[in-house]
Short mmCIF file of C-alpha atoms in Angstrom, two decimals:
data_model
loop_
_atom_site.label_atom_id
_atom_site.label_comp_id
_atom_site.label_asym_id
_atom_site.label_seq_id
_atom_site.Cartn_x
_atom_site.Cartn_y
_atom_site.Cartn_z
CA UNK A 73 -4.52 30.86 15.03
CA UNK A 74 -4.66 26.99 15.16
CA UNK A 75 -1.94 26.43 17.40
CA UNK A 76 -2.50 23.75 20.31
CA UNK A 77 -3.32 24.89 23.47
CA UNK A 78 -0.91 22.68 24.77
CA UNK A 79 1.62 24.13 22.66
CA UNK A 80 0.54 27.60 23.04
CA UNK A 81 0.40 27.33 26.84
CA UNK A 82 4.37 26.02 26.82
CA UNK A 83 4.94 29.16 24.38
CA UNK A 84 3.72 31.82 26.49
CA UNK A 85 5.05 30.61 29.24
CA UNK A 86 8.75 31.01 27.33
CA UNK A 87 8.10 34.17 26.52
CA UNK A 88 7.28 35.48 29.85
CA UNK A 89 10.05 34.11 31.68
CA UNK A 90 12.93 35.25 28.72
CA UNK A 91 11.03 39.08 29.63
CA UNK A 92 9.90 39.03 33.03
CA UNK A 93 12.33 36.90 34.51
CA UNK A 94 15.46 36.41 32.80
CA UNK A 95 14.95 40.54 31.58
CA UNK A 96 16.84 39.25 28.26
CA UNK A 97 16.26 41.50 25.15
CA UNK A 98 17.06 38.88 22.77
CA UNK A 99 16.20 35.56 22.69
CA UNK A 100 14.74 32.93 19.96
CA UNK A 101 11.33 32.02 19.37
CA UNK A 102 11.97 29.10 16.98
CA UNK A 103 15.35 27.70 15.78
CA UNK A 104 15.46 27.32 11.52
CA UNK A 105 18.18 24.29 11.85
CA UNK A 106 19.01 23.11 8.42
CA UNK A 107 21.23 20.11 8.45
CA UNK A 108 21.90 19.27 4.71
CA UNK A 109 21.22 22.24 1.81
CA UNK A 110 21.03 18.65 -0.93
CA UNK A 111 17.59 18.60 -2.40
CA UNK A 112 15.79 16.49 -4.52
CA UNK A 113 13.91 19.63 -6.44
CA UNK A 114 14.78 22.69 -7.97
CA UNK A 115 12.26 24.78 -6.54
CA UNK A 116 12.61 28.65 -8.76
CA UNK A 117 12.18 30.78 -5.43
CA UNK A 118 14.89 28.66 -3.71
CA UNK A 119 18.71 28.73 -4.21
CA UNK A 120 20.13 26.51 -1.30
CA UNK A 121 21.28 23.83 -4.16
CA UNK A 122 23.09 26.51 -5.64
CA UNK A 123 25.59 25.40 -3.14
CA UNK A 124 29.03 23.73 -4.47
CA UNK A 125 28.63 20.21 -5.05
CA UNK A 126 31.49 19.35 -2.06
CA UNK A 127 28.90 21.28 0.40
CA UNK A 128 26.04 19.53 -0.96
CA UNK A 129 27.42 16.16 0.65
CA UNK A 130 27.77 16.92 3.85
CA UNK A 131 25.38 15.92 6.35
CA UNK A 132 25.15 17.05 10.14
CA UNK A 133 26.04 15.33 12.76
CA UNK A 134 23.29 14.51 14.72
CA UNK A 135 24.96 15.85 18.09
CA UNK A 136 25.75 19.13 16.48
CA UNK A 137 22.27 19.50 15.03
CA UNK A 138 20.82 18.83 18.88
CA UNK A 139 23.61 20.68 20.32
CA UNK A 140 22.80 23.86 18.78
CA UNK A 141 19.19 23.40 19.47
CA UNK A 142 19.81 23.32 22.87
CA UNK A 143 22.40 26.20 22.68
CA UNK A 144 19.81 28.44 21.69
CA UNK A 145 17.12 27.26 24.43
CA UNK A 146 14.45 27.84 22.07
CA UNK A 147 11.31 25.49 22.81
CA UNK A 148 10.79 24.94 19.24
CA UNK A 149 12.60 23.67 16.11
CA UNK A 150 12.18 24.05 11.92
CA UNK A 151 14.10 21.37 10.70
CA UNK A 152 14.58 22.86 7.21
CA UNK A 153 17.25 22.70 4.26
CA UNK A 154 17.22 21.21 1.05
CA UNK A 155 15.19 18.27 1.70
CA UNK A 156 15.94 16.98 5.40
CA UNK A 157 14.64 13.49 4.55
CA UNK A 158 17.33 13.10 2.07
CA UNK A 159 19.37 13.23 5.69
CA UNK A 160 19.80 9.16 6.46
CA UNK A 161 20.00 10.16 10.24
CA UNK A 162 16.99 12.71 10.44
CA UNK A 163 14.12 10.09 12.39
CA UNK A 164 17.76 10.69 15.40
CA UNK A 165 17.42 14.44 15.27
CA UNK A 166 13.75 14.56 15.50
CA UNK A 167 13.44 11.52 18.28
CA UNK A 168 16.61 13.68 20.40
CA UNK A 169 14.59 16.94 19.78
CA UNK A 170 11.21 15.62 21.16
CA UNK A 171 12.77 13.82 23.94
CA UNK A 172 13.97 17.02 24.87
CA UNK A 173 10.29 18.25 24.62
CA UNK A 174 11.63 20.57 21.85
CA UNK A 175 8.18 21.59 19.28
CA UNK A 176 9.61 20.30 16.13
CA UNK A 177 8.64 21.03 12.75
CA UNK A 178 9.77 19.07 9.68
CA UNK A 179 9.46 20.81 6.01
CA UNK A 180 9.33 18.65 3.44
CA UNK A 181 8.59 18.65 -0.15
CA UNK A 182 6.90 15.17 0.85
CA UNK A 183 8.80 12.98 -2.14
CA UNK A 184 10.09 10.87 0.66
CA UNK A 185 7.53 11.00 3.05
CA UNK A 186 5.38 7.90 2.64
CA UNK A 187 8.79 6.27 2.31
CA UNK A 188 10.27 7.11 5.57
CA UNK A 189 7.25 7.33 7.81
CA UNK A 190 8.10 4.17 9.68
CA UNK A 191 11.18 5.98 11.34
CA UNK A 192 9.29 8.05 13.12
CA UNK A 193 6.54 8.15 16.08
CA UNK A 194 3.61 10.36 16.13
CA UNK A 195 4.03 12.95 18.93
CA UNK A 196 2.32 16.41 20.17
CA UNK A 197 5.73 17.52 19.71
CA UNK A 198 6.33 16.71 16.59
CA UNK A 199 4.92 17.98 12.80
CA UNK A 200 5.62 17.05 9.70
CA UNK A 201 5.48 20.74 7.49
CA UNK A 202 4.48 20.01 4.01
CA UNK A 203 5.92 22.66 1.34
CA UNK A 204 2.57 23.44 -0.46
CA UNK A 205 2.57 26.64 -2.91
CA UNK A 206 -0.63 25.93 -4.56
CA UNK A 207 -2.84 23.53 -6.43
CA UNK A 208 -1.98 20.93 -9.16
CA UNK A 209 -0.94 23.13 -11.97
CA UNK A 210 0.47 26.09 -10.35
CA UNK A 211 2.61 23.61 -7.72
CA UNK A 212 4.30 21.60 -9.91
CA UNK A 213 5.20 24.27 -12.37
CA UNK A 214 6.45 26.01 -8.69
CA UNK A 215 9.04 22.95 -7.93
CA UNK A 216 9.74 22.23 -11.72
CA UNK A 217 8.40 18.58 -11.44
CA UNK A 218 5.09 17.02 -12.44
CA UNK A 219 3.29 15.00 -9.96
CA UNK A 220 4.72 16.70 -6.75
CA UNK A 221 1.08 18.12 -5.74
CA UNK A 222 -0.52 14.56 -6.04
CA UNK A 223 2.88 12.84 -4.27
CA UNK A 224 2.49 15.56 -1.04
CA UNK A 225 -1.03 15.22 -0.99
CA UNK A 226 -1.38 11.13 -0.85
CA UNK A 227 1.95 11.72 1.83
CA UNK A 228 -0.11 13.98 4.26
CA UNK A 229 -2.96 12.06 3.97
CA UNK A 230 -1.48 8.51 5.00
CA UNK A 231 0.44 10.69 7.92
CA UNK A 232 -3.03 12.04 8.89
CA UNK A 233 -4.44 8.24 9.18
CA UNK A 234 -1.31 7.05 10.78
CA UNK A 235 -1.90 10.11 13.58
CA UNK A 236 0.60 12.11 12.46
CA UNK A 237 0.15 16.26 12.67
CA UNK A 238 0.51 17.37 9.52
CA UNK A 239 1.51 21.11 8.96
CA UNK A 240 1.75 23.07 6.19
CA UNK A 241 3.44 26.12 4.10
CA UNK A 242 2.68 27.79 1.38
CA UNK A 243 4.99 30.77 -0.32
CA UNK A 244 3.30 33.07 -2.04
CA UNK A 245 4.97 35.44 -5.22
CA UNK A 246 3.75 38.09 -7.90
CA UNK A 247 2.07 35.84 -10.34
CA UNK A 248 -0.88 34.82 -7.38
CA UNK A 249 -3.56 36.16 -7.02
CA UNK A 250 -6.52 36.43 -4.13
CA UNK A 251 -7.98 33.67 -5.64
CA UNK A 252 -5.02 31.45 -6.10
CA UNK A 253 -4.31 32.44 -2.33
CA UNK A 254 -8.40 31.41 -1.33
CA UNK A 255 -8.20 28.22 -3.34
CA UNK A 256 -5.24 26.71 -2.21
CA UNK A 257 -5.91 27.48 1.81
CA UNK A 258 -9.33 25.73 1.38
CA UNK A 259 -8.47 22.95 0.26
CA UNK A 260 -6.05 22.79 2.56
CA UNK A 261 -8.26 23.91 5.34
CA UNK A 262 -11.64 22.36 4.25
CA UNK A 263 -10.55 19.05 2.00
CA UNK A 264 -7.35 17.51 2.86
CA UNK A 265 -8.23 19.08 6.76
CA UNK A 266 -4.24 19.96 7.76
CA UNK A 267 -3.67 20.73 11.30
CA UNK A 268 -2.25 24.55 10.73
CA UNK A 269 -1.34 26.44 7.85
CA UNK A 270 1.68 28.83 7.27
CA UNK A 271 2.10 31.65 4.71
CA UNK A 272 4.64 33.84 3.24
CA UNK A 273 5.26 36.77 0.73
CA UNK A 274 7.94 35.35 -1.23
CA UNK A 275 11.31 36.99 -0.32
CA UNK A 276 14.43 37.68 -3.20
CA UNK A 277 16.55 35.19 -2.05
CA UNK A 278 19.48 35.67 -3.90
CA UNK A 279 20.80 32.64 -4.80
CA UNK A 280 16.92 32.06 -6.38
CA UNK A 281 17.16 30.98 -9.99
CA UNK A 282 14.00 32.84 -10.55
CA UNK A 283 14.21 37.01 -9.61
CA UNK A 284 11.51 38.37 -10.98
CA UNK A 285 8.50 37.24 -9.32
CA UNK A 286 9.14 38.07 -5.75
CA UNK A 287 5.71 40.26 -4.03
CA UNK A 288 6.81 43.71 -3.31
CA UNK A 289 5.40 45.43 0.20
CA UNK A 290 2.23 46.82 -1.49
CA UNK A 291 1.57 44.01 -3.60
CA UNK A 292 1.73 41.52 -0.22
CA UNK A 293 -0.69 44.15 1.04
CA UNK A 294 -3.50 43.93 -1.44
CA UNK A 295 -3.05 40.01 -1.95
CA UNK A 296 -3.68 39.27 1.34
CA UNK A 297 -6.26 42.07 2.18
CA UNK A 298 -8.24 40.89 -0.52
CA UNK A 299 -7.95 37.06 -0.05
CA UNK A 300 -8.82 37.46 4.32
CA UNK A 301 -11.82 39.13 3.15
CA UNK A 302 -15.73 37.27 3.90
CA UNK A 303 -14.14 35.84 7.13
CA UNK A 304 -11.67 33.37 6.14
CA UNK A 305 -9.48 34.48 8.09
CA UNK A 306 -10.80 33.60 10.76
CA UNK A 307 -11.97 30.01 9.25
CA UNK A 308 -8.58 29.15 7.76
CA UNK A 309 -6.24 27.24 10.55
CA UNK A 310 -3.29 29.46 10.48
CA UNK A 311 -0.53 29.05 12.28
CA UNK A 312 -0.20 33.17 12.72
CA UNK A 313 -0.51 34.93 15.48
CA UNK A 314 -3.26 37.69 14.51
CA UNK A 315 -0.77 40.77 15.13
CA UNK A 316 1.20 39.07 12.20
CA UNK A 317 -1.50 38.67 9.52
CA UNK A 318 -2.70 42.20 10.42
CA UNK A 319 0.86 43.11 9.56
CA UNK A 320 0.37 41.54 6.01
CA UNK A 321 -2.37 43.12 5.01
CA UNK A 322 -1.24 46.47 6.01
CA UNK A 323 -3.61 47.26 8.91
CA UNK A 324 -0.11 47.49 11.08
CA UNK A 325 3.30 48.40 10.26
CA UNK A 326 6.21 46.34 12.54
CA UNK A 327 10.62 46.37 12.57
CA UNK A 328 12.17 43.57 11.65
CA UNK A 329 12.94 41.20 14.60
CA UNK A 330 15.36 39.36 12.84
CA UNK A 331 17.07 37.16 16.33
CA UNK A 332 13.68 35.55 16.37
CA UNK A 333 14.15 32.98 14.69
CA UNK A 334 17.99 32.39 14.22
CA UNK A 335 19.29 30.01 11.37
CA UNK A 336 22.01 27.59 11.98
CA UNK A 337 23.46 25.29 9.41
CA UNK A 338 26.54 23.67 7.94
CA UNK A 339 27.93 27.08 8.25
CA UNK A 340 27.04 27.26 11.67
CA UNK A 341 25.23 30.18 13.05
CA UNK A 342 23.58 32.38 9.99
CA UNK A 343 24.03 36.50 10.14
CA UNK A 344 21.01 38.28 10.41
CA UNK A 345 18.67 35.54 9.02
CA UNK A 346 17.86 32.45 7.11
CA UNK A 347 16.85 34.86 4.11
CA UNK A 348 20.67 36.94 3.93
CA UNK A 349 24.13 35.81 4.80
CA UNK A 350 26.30 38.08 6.07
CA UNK A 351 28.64 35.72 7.81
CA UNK A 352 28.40 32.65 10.38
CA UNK A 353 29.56 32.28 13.74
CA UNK A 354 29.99 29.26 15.34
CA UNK A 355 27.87 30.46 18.93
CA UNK A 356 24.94 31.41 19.46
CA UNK A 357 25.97 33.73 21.57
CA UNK A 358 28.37 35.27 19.85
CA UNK A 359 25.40 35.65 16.83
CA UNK A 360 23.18 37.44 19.58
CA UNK A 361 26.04 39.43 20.91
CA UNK A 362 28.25 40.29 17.98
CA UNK A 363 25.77 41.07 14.93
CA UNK A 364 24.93 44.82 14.78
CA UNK A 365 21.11 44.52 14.63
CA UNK A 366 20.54 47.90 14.11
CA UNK A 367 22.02 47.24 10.61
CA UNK A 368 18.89 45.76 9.46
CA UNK A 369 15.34 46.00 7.77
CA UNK A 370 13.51 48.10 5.79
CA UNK A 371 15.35 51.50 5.27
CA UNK A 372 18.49 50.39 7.04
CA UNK A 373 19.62 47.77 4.29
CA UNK A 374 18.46 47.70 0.42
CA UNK A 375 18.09 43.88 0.80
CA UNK A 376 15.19 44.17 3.41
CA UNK A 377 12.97 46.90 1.47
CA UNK A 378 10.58 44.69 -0.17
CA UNK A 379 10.73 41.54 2.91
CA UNK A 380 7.37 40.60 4.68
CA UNK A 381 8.75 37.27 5.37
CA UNK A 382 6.96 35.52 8.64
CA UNK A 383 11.44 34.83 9.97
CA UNK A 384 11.53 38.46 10.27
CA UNK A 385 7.88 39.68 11.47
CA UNK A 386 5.91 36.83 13.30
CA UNK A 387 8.16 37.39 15.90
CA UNK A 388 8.35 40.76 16.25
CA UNK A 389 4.21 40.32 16.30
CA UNK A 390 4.04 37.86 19.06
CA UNK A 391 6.36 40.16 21.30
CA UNK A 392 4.04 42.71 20.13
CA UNK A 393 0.78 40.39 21.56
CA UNK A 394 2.99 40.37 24.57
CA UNK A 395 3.39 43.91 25.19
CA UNK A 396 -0.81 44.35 25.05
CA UNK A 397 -3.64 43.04 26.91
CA UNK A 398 -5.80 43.79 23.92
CA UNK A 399 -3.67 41.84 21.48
CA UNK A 400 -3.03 38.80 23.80
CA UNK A 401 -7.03 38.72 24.64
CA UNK A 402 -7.80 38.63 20.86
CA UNK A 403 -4.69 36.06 20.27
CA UNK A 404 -6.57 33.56 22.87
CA UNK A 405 -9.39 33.76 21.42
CA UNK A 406 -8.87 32.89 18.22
CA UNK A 407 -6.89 30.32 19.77
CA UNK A 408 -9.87 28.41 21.45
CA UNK A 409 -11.79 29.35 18.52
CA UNK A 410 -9.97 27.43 16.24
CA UNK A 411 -9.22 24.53 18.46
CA UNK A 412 -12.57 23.77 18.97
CA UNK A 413 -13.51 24.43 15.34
CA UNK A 414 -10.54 21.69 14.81
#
């Protein structure tokens, strides 16, 4: 887990005054605030372009984006979409969000990144989060477009030199395998030397062009079983707390905590999840206090059977880490471990 201490001090400290203190049930780990679905790919696995061309205009206020930040009180912030640099106000959101000492996470595809990097100031509180889903080849074919891999990989590493943290993600579907998992995370890790690392089983999102290559539960199992194996692991910088990658390669079974990480968008307020809509409300509140949770995940809805997505489990895995001195004792360690491998 290659989380800053900093950041993982600030975290903890969240958690255990939303339980301990406030005695709230639900609350949000991490906002997924998506301010424009207008991309500049076609990614297969994605289908937020699918959107009607009137929607695809629209931009967020800056204010509103903030706003619902705050709403929430989480301490930390995926700025997601479409492409959020396509957003001609986004440098405003981020620079509001870390003056508010909000952890904020940009995803990118990085076609824009070297471009805009002037707007904005490195900051422990700020990351840009490159989309990565593998090397060269299997990348590009990924986001339909040649020379994506070679564009996000010359971005991160001029926002390395200029002191940027540079973050990454990687979604991973039925046509990898443990190799294509192993060779992609090392050179991540060990060549182009990425602060953290973030990885996800592909879920059927179902506006996706492409169907048919989404990971079912046992598949995500043995993929990731088999590519943790001869300790990387624990050498890869993941951003993962270990509860969560046990969880993906089946050595623990977890529920769907779906209010962890809340979506809000153009929409507003996203029911259950970034991954299904089932209606938007324009609170956060009223999303915490009027969605029937008990609705969801695997055996209680169809849609959820075959979802191992990090949105629905890393926090149910952290609250887990919570709930054990074991668990949190490992989770530290692993912390330090990395940081001072880093």
């Amino acid at each position: 887990m290659a989380m800053p201490l900093r950041q993982t001090a600030r975290i903890s400290t969240y958690l255990l005054q939303q339980k301990l203190l406030k005695r709230r049930e639900k609350f949000p780990l991490i906002v997924e605030l998506e301010p424009l679905f207008a991309c500049n790919l076609a990614c297969e696995g994605c289908g937020k372009i699918q959107h009607p061309a009137g929607v695809l205009k629209q931009r967020m206020p800056v204010a509103q984006a903030v706003g619902a930040v705050l709403e929430s009180g989480a301490p930390m912030v995926s700025i997601a979409g479409g492409e959020p640099l396509m957003h001609p106000q986004i440098d405003e959101i981020v620079r509001q969000l870390v003056e508010k000492r909000k952890y904020v996470f940009l995803c990118t595809n990085a076609l824009l990144m070297r471009k805009k990097l002037d707007k904005f100031t490195p900051s422990p509180y700020f990351a840009f989060t490159v989309h990565i889903d593998g090397l060269r080849e299997r990348h590009d074919a990924s986001v339909d477009k040649e020379g994506t891999f070679d564009e996000a990989v010359a971005a991160i590493k001029e926002a390395k030199a200029r002191g940027f943290r540079v973050t990454t993600n990687s979604t991973f579907f039925n046509t990898d395998t443990p190799q294509t998992v192993i060779e992609v995370l090392d050179y991540l890790n060990d060549e182009l030397k990425v602060d953290e690392m973030m990885i996800s089983p592909g879920y059927a999102y179902e506006k996706a062009p492409d169907q048919e290559h989404f990971l079912g539960v046992q598949q995500t199992r043995e993929l990731f079983k088999k590519a943790f194996a001869g300790g990387n692991r624990l050498r890869w910088r993941l951003n993962h707390s270990p509860l969560f990658l046990d969880f993906l390669e089946g050595k623990v079974d977890f529920e769907c905590t779906a209010w962890g990480i809340p979506n809000y968008s153009l929409f507003g307020w996203q029911r259950p999840c970034y991954l299904m809509a089932d209606g938007y409300v324009p609170t956060y509140r009223e999303l915490i206090e009027k969605t029937d949770w008990s609705k969801y995940g695997r055996g209680r809805d169809a849609r959820c059977e075959n979802c191992m997505a990090h949105c629905g489990y890393e926090p149910t895995a952290v609250l887990a880490t919570m709930g054990s001195l074991k668990a949190s004792i490992r989770a530290a360690k692993e912390t330090v471990a990395s940081n001072r491998g880093h």
